[in-house]
Amino acid sequence: MWRIFGGLFLGWSLGANHCANIFGTAVASGLLRFSQALWLTAAYVVLGAVVEGTKCVSTYAKLAYVHADTAFILTSSTAVTMTALTRAGVPASTSQALVGAILGWSLLNSSPDFSQLTKIVICWTLTPLSALIASSLLHRGLEKLVTVQIKSFSARNRFYFVAVLVTGCYAAYSLGANSVANVTGVYVTSGLLDLRLGALIGGLSIASGVLTYSGRVMMTVGKGIVPLDPFSAMVVVFAEAATLHLFTQVAVPVSSSQAVVGAVVGIGFVKGLQTINKRVVLKIGLGWVLTPICAGMLTLGLHSLFLLVGADSLQSFFAKAFAFIGQLNLR
Amino acid sequence: MFKKWMRGDRKEEAALTAMHEHLRLLCSANGVLADLIHQGEKSRAETIYDLEREGDMARRHALSIIFEGAFLPYIRPNLCRFVELVDQAFDTVEDTARYFERINLHDSTAEECRTITSLNKEMCEILSIAFQRAVQGQDIREQVLAIRILEKRVDDLKAEIYQKIHSLPVSEFWQGKFYADFLESLTTFSDLIEDASDALYVLTVSFR
């Protein structure tokens, strides 16, 4: 059971990295206080994980068979990759990191199901595109509606507050529903956790990351790409949430980071291309390419080490490692 | 947060009312200043000082409500900038009255000064209308344009006055100093009103 700590670590880093995609724009544009954003996100992430989180778990089961020990290594490698990217202030994709890790592990002794991989990669490509299109259309459509229907300062003020709050909660729900498979999905497929328990534990671990370590990426997403007004912030969050919810229904865990970046760039398209900070977009794009490669290389390295020392389980690997350290004359 | 839901728009309405009161007092002070300069009743300057004190109270009230949490933090800086600009305009009205008490309008520039006072009064009233329209979500482009046109006329009159006073003899240093300061504050008012109308326009655009 201790092996699930790898998943808990991954959930924590996922929450820390992805909270920005929920209320990052709202906090950066001043609609919500940081603490309010954290608690709302945490609550709705857990709700989403418990209610709809089980849908995406089966996709990982089809991609490759994983043993409980392997699940620990995969989630730990993914978490290390995600934490490094979070430290660098880059919004990265946990699903990409995990799939990269699964592929890295599978390369040495089994081959992954590439039909599933194709489906996943197509969804990764469609995620930012869908969010971009959704945010552009919503911005154009809703802008007229809001400016015509809601005129006075105080009424519009209230509308923005309520709208951003509601869409943010929806986005947190969608994040929980879509991303919990990344955290505990491999443990469910390895038989270590029950489906419902996996969803609950995954949701709670994501919430812990949200509450403890999410400020840095929040500001990168909120302020780095395009300066957002309250209306655009609301549209971005809604487009992201709808995209995630859509992919949850087709049972593919996708990246909320890619969705939010796509949505923010969509706003940039509406407001004029000169408003987009291309350097930040390139930095984020580089993160997307590096994420699966880093996680894949890390797990490939670990698997090679496993094979090199002739370990058949984590226990035997640790026993051999400790025995080796004991033989060293450290004095 | 639930308190905010239950409380509704009361804070926002209170802030807007205080801002409107601030503007109303500025218009009143400007009206008194126009009478002061047109009729030369220097005793009316006291009324302007009283109105300025009331205006300060209205400004403090408006700012305190905004800082207590009225409106989204996103637009608070723009709201505060508008309030501060109106307050600066108020200060120039008070300064103008103070300097006017200490000088005698020279015949060669008196007409221009009176015209500027009338234009200032008109600009202030237009700003007040623009504010009312803005908070109701109506377009204020016409009002902003009118203020710009009037400000240009004040600038032209300012240039004319400075052309004329160049050749005027100065009998005493302080008389000359007060006269220069009077003309400076009289003509600065229109700049501040123009800045305030621009800030109001930015506010309406940013809140769309």
XYZ file of C-alpha atoms in Angstrom:
539
model
C 0.000 0.000 0.000
C 2.962 2.327 0.601
C 3.388 2.402 -3.178
C 0.498 4.830 -3.521
C 2.754 7.535 -2.092
C 4.116 7.896 -5.627
C 0.574 8.715 -6.779
C -0.013 11.055 -3.851
C 3.186 12.898 -4.728
C 2.022 13.125 -8.352
C -1.421 14.368 -7.268
C 0.213 17.012 -5.118
C 2.425 18.262 -7.972
C -0.540 18.130 -10.386
C -2.615 20.279 -8.041
C 0.260 22.717 -7.565
C 0.794 23.039 -11.321
C -2.802 23.020 -12.539
C -4.544 25.240 -10.004
C -3.343 28.130 -12.176
C -5.625 26.916 -14.951
C -8.720 27.291 -12.790
C -8.545 30.678 -11.111
C -5.114 31.903 -12.304
C -6.609 34.471 -14.643
C -9.227 35.470 -12.062
C -6.627 35.990 -9.325
C -4.240 37.796 -11.687
C -7.001 40.089 -12.938
C -8.065 40.802 -9.354
C -11.469 39.139 -9.339
C -10.692 36.760 -6.506
C -8.315 36.610 -3.591
C -5.650 33.906 -3.761
C -6.945 32.107 -0.657
C -10.551 32.067 -1.946
C -9.359 30.605 -5.233
C -7.403 27.851 -3.474
C -10.224 26.633 -1.256
C -12.845 26.691 -4.011
C -10.550 24.808 -6.378
C -9.709 22.178 -3.782
C -13.367 21.527 -2.939
C -14.557 21.226 -6.546
C -11.558 19.147 -7.639
C -12.481 16.533 -5.047
C -16.142 16.658 -6.115
C -15.244 16.203 -9.802
C -12.867 13.356 -9.006
C -15.475 11.480 -6.997
C -18.422 12.044 -9.375
C -16.834 11.614 -12.830
C -13.203 10.722 -12.174
C -13.601 7.040 -12.951
C -14.308 7.611 -16.664
C -10.712 8.247 -17.816
C -9.026 5.532 -15.762
C -9.674 2.769 -18.329
C -7.651 4.567 -20.999
C -4.413 4.020 -19.069
C -5.324 0.390 -18.534
C -5.540 -0.056 -22.311
C -2.260 1.740 -22.989
C -0.024 -0.744 -21.169
C -0.243 -3.269 -18.341
C 1.453 -2.018 -15.197
C 2.407 -3.844 -12.022
C 1.952 -2.158 -8.608
C 5.723 -1.611 -8.309
C 5.810 -0.163 -11.806
C 2.910 2.127 -10.932
C 4.948 3.523 -8.049
C 7.947 4.200 -10.309
C 5.801 5.710 -13.084
C 3.948 8.088 -10.792
C 7.121 9.052 -8.928
C 8.996 9.821 -12.174
C 6.035 11.809 -13.451
C 5.801 13.713 -10.175
C 9.529 14.544 -10.241
C 9.180 15.848 -13.803
C 6.096 17.889 -12.912
C 7.696 19.360 -9.794
C 10.786 20.403 -11.773
C 8.572 22.129 -14.350
C 6.491 23.755 -11.609
C 9.704 25.095 -10.046
C 10.588 26.542 -13.453
C 7.164 28.245 -13.624
C 6.141 26.278 -16.708
C 2.539 25.007 -16.924
C 3.127 21.370 -17.874
C 0.833 18.462 -18.690
C 0.614 15.603 -16.216
C -1.090 13.302 -18.715
C 1.751 13.888 -21.183
C 4.316 13.243 -18.478
C 2.583 10.039 -17.381
C 2.150 8.719 -20.924
C 5.817 9.575 -21.567
C 6.735 7.639 -18.427
C 4.583 4.621 -19.427
C 6.204 4.568 -22.869
C 9.671 4.962 -21.349
C 9.021 1.975 -19.076
C 7.399 -0.148 -21.790
C 10.197 0.271 -24.306
C 12.511 -2.247 -22.617
C 10.268 -5.224 -21.949
C 6.875 -4.722 -23.558
C 5.356 -2.677 -26.292
C 2.529 -0.222 -25.612
C -0.798 -0.268 -27.445
C -0.067 2.286 -30.129
C -3.720 2.537 -31.211
C -4.509 3.974 -27.775
C -1.439 6.163 -28.010
C -2.625 7.584 -31.334
C -6.010 8.406 -29.806
C -4.316 10.119 -26.859
C -1.920 12.136 -29.038
C -4.794 13.263 -31.293
C -6.659 14.457 -28.192
C -3.542 16.306 -26.967
C -3.401 18.153 -30.282
C -7.102 18.892 -30.239
C -7.118 20.161 -26.645
C -5.457 23.586 -27.163
C -7.163 23.946 -30.539
C -10.625 23.275 -29.085
C -10.003 25.682 -26.225
C -8.696 28.324 -28.633
C -11.757 28.067 -30.863
C -14.134 27.923 -27.884
C -12.661 31.003 -26.207
C -12.614 33.020 -29.465
C -16.252 32.173 -30.231
C -17.410 32.698 -26.652
C -15.598 36.014 -26.421
C -17.174 37.321 -29.621
C -20.653 35.972 -28.795
C -20.863 36.804 -25.100
C -19.226 40.228 -25.354
C -22.153 41.627 -27.295
C -24.639 39.921 -25.012
C -23.033 41.242 -21.817
C -22.454 44.804 -23.042
C -26.006 45.070 -24.392
C -27.850 43.362 -21.535
C -25.858 44.492 -18.515
C -25.157 48.187 -18.587
C -24.631 49.723 -15.184
C -21.279 49.603 -13.384
C -22.567 47.863 -10.292
C -24.663 45.280 -12.184
C -21.750 44.375 -14.424
C -19.451 44.209 -11.420
C -21.770 41.699 -9.778
C -22.184 39.701 -12.980
C -18.426 39.291 -13.431
C -17.937 38.256 -9.847
C -20.650 35.591 -9.998
C -19.747 34.403 -13.510
C -16.055 33.937 -12.766
C -16.893 32.175 -9.527
C -19.304 29.746 -11.227
C -17.063 29.031 -14.239
C -14.070 28.592 -11.934
C -15.929 26.018 -9.869
C -16.961 24.253 -13.077
C -13.336 24.267 -14.246
C -12.159 22.824 -10.922
C -14.810 20.118 -11.204
C -13.687 19.299 -14.755
C -10.043 19.210 -13.656
C -10.850 16.730 -10.912
C -12.944 14.578 -13.251
C -10.333 14.519 -16.024
C -7.044 14.483 -14.128
C -7.641 12.068 -11.296
C -6.893 9.190 -13.707
C -3.348 10.547 -14.005
C -2.846 10.315 -10.273
C -4.303 6.966 -9.271
C -5.284 5.444 -12.645
C -2.223 3.189 -12.812
C -2.888 1.950 -9.265
C -6.440 1.029 -10.206
C -5.298 -0.852 -13.332
C -2.596 -2.630 -11.300
C -5.278 -3.741 -8.828
C -3.832 -1.904 -5.845
C -6.795 0.419 -5.467
C -10.542 0.137 -5.925
C -11.987 2.473 -8.608
C -13.969 4.701 -6.222
C -11.252 4.800 -3.556
C -8.692 5.636 -6.233
C -10.805 8.563 -7.403
C -11.248 9.868 -3.851
C -7.573 9.533 -2.894
C -6.501 11.083 -6.204
C -8.872 14.019 -5.747
C -7.649 14.657 -2.204
C -4.009 14.565 -3.260
C -4.665 17.063 -6.067
C -6.447 19.305 -3.564
C -3.425 19.162 -1.244
C -1.171 20.422 -4.060
C -3.638 23.208 -4.827
C -3.661 24.339 -1.220
C 0.074 24.221 -0.576
C 2.127 25.086 -3.650
C 0.339 26.705 -6.582
C 1.214 30.414 -6.593
C 4.133 30.480 -9.041
C 2.483 28.929 -12.116
C -0.713 30.863 -11.349
C 1.009 34.149 -12.089
C 2.700 32.812 -15.264
C -0.653 31.787 -16.717
C -2.573 34.768 -15.381
C -0.257 37.580 -16.397
C 2.405 36.190 -18.691
C 0.626 35.604 -22.006
C -2.067 38.230 -22.518
C -3.191 40.773 -19.895
C -6.783 39.749 -19.131
C -9.804 41.790 -18.153
C -12.546 40.169 -16.023
C -14.682 39.262 -19.036
C -11.803 37.533 -20.833
C -10.815 35.765 -17.617
C -14.324 34.357 -17.370
C -14.320 33.224 -21.024
C -10.897 31.559 -20.662
C -11.955 29.560 -17.628
C -15.234 28.504 -19.204
C -13.580 27.452 -22.488
C -11.008 25.443 -20.548
C -13.636 23.768 -18.380
C -15.826 22.869 -21.358
C -12.828 21.402 -23.211
C -11.795 19.266 -20.247
C -15.360 18.124 -19.667
C -15.703 17.177 -23.334
C -12.567 15.025 -23.269
C -13.670 13.451 -19.983
C -16.780 12.200 -21.812
C -14.565 10.485 -24.439
C -12.489 9.061 -21.565
C -9.172 10.666 -22.462
C -7.172 12.482 -19.788
C -5.921 15.676 -21.417
C -3.935 18.653 -20.253
C -5.750 21.488 -18.533
C -2.592 23.555 -19.061
C -2.870 23.113 -22.803
C -6.558 23.953 -22.646
C -6.034 27.158 -20.683
C -3.087 28.267 -22.790
C -5.123 27.589 -25.947
C -8.028 29.591 -24.503
C -5.806 32.521 -23.499
C -4.217 32.573 -26.975
C -7.768 32.512 -28.410
C -8.500 35.728 -26.497
C -5.264 37.097 -27.927
C -6.537 36.318 -31.426
C -9.766 38.225 -30.748
C -7.971 41.242 -29.285
C -5.197 41.354 -31.874
C -2.107 39.233 -32.389
C 0.161 41.951 -31.002
C -1.307 41.311 -27.524
C 0.158 37.798 -27.430
C 3.532 37.448 -25.716
C 5.144 35.036 -28.141
C 8.164 34.355 -25.923
C 5.952 33.065 -23.126
C 3.915 30.969 -25.583
C 7.160 29.473 -26.927
C 8.355 28.745 -23.382
C 5.089 26.957 -22.652
C 5.235 25.083 -25.987
C 8.769 23.941 -25.169
C 7.452 22.662 -21.839
C 4.841 20.580 -23.681
C 7.513 18.952 -25.852
C 9.932 18.437 -22.974
C 7.375 17.020 -20.533
C 6.838 13.544 -22.087
C 10.493 13.310 -23.137
C 11.828 14.097 -19.641
C 9.400 11.733 -17.914
C 10.073 9.009 -20.515
C 13.852 9.335 -20.180
C 13.642 9.244 -16.398
C 11.608 6.042 -16.269
C 13.671 4.468 -19.037
C 16.769 5.183 -16.944
C 15.140 3.681 -13.852
C 14.019 0.608 -15.752
C 17.524 0.144 -17.158
C 18.900 0.361 -13.617
C 16.363 -2.268 -12.518
C 17.465 -4.618 -15.278
C 21.138 -3.891 -14.603
C 20.964 -4.927 -10.943
C 18.696 -7.857 -11.802
C 15.807 -6.773 -9.535
C 12.364 -8.326 -10.073
C 10.491 -6.093 -7.588
C 10.917 -2.834 -5.700
C 11.755 -4.715 -2.495
C 14.542 -6.685 -4.122
C 15.789 -3.502 -5.821
C 15.957 -1.649 -2.518
C 17.542 -4.677 -0.783
C 20.258 -4.839 -3.429
C 20.778 -1.088 -3.315
C 21.161 -1.119 0.497
C 23.479 -4.123 0.321
C 25.606 -2.310 -2.228
C 25.761 0.809 -0.030
C 26.662 -1.395 2.966
C 29.610 -2.836 1.071
C 31.015 0.616 0.435
C 33.670 1.702 2.877
C 32.297 5.177 3.464
C 34.860 5.975 6.174
C -17.918 35.582 0.429
C -21.543 34.752 1.228
C -21.788 38.133 2.959
C -20.798 39.716 -0.339
C -23.572 37.750 -2.073
C -26.155 38.796 0.481
C -25.018 42.413 0.642
C -25.490 42.826 -3.100
C -24.493 46.075 -4.760
C -24.842 48.391 -1.757
C -21.121 49.129 -1.471
C -20.803 49.845 -5.164
C -23.837 52.130 -5.113
C -22.500 53.955 -2.041
C -19.116 54.491 -3.704
C -20.741 55.829 -6.868
C -23.018 58.126 -4.841
C -20.027 59.534 -2.951
C -18.145 60.070 -6.225
C -21.148 61.821 -7.709
C -21.457 64.036 -4.631
C -17.765 64.926 -4.991
C -18.374 65.978 -8.588
C -21.521 67.915 -7.668
C -19.590 69.885 -5.049
C -16.873 70.633 -7.609
C -19.485 72.004 -10.005
C -20.965 74.156 -7.222
C -17.535 75.513 -6.299
C -16.874 76.247 -9.942
C -20.173 78.100 -10.216
C -19.251 80.211 -7.188
C -15.796 80.865 -8.676
C -17.404 82.034 -11.916
C -19.587 84.488 -9.924
C -16.549 85.559 -7.951
C -14.524 86.409 -11.034
C -17.394 87.840 -13.073
C -18.782 90.053 -10.310
C -15.633 90.529 -8.253
C -17.378 89.695 -4.938
C -14.315 88.509 -3.052
C -16.380 87.652 0.028
C -17.747 84.641 -1.879
C -14.323 82.966 -1.734
C -15.220 81.606 1.721
C -18.028 79.557 0.165
C -15.480 77.916 -2.154
C -13.231 77.001 0.801
C -16.207 75.452 2.601
C -17.189 73.506 -0.510
C -13.606 72.281 -0.887
C -13.659 70.934 2.671
C -16.948 69.164 1.944
C -15.410 67.836 -1.258
C -12.484 66.431 0.710
C -14.929 64.580 2.939
C -16.767 63.174 -0.086
C -13.445 62.074 -1.635
C -12.339 60.350 1.569
C -15.715 58.639 1.836
C -15.604 57.419 -1.780
C -12.040 56.123 -1.472
C -12.696 54.396 1.843
C -15.693 52.527 0.395
C -13.641 51.476 -2.642
C -10.786 50.248 -0.431
C -13.264 48.400 1.795
C -13.978 46.202 -1.216
C -16.464 47.931 -3.490
C -15.954 46.874 -7.116
C -13.580 44.289 -8.505
C -9.929 44.967 -7.691
C -9.324 45.085 -11.438
C -11.061 48.457 -11.851
C -10.326 49.975 -8.430
C -7.112 51.753 -9.568
C -9.026 53.437 -12.422
C -11.826 54.507 -10.073
C -9.325 55.910 -7.575
C -7.442 57.743 -10.336
C -10.695 59.428 -11.394
C -11.460 60.477 -7.813
C -7.928 61.831 -7.335
C -8.078 63.854 -10.563
C -11.397 65.398 -9.556
C -9.856 66.253 -6.203
C -6.848 67.895 -7.851
C -9.257 69.955 -9.954
C -11.041 70.943 -6.736
C -7.728 72.082 -5.246
C -7.042 74.289 -8.255
C -10.479 75.925 -7.853
C -9.603 76.734 -4.241
C -6.156 78.020 -5.257
C -7.686 80.189 -7.975
C -10.073 81.749 -5.438
C -7.239 82.332 -2.960
C -5.040 84.040 -5.533
C -7.982 86.060 -6.856
C -8.470 87.513 -3.381
C -4.944 88.933 -3.501
C -4.893 90.402 -7.024
C -6.737 92.876 -9.180
C -7.676 91.618 -12.618
C -5.930 93.678 -15.229
C -8.292 95.142 -17.816
C -6.346 93.726 -20.740
C -6.765 90.107 -19.545
C -10.029 90.298 -17.576
C -12.271 89.255 -20.447
C -10.184 86.170 -21.262
C -10.090 85.154 -17.590
C -13.881 85.426 -17.333
C -14.318 83.380 -20.502
C -11.978 80.698 -19.142
C -14.010 80.597 -15.901
C -17.197 80.083 -17.905
C -15.559 77.372 -20.000
C -14.284 75.653 -16.836
C -17.792 75.699 -15.405
C -19.187 74.214 -18.596
C -16.513 71.481 -18.684
C -17.258 70.556 -15.082
C -20.965 70.186 -15.811
C -20.231 68.046 -18.859
C -17.938 65.839 -16.741
C -20.739 65.392 -14.234
C -23.123 64.336 -17.027
C -20.453 62.005 -18.444
C -20.067 60.367 -15.030
C -23.816 59.787 -14.705
C -23.942 58.291 -18.200
C -20.865 56.125 -17.590
C -22.214 54.493 -14.438
C -25.432 53.693 -16.287
C -23.381 52.010 -19.007
C -24.087 54.633 -21.677
C -21.590 55.904 -24.213
C -19.638 59.000 -23.138
C -17.650 59.651 -26.310
C -19.596 62.844 -27.101
C -19.005 64.289 -23.636
C -15.293 63.411 -23.746
C -15.015 65.079 -27.155
C -16.835 68.205 -25.933
C -14.458 68.475 -22.966
C -11.472 68.170 -25.317
C -12.808 70.940 -27.559
C -13.403 73.248 -24.578
C -9.956 72.455 -23.205
C -8.444 73.468 -26.545
C -10.292 76.794 -26.319
C -8.922 77.347 -22.809
C -5.432 76.580 -24.101
C -5.852 79.140 -26.884
C -7.045 81.767 -24.403
C -4.126 80.917 -22.142
C -1.740 81.574 -25.027
C -3.445 84.905 -25.696
C -3.222 85.933 -22.043
C 0.471 85.063 -21.821
C 1.059 87.059 -24.987
C -0.575 90.100 -23.364
C 0.887 89.947 -19.859
C 4.345 89.894 -21.368
C 4.176 93.647 -21.845
C 2.411 94.491 -18.569
C 4.464 96.370 -15.951
C 4.862 94.637 -12.542
C 4.831 97.074 -9.649
C 5.725 94.593 -6.915
C 7.160 91.056 -6.824
C 4.313 89.426 -4.856
C 1.632 91.038 -6.996
C 3.305 89.599 -10.077
C 3.787 86.229 -8.416
C 0.149 85.963 -7.293
C -1.084 87.079 -10.706
C 1.038 84.414 -12.427
C -0.143 81.768 -9.941
C -3.756 82.826 -10.446
C -3.475 82.435 -14.205
C -1.683 79.097 -13.779
C -4.340 77.557 -11.528
C -7.178 79.039 -13.600
C -5.862 77.346 -16.750
C -4.694 74.097 -15.078
C -8.271 73.241 -14.106
C -9.256 72.428 -17.692
C -6.281 70.068 -18.062
C -7.333 68.175 -14.961
C -10.947 67.938 -16.104
C -9.747 66.622 -19.452
C -7.559 64.035 -17.659
C -10.518 63.050 -15.469
C -12.765 62.589 -18.508
C -10.077 60.440 -20.157
C -9.792 58.368 -16.971
C -13.572 57.959 -16.959
C -13.497 56.818 -20.555
C -10.735 54.282 -19.793
C -12.859 53.104 -16.876
C -15.881 52.475 -19.094
C -13.780 50.695 -21.722
C -11.967 48.518 -19.173
C -15.253 47.488 -17.622
C -16.799 46.246 -20.861
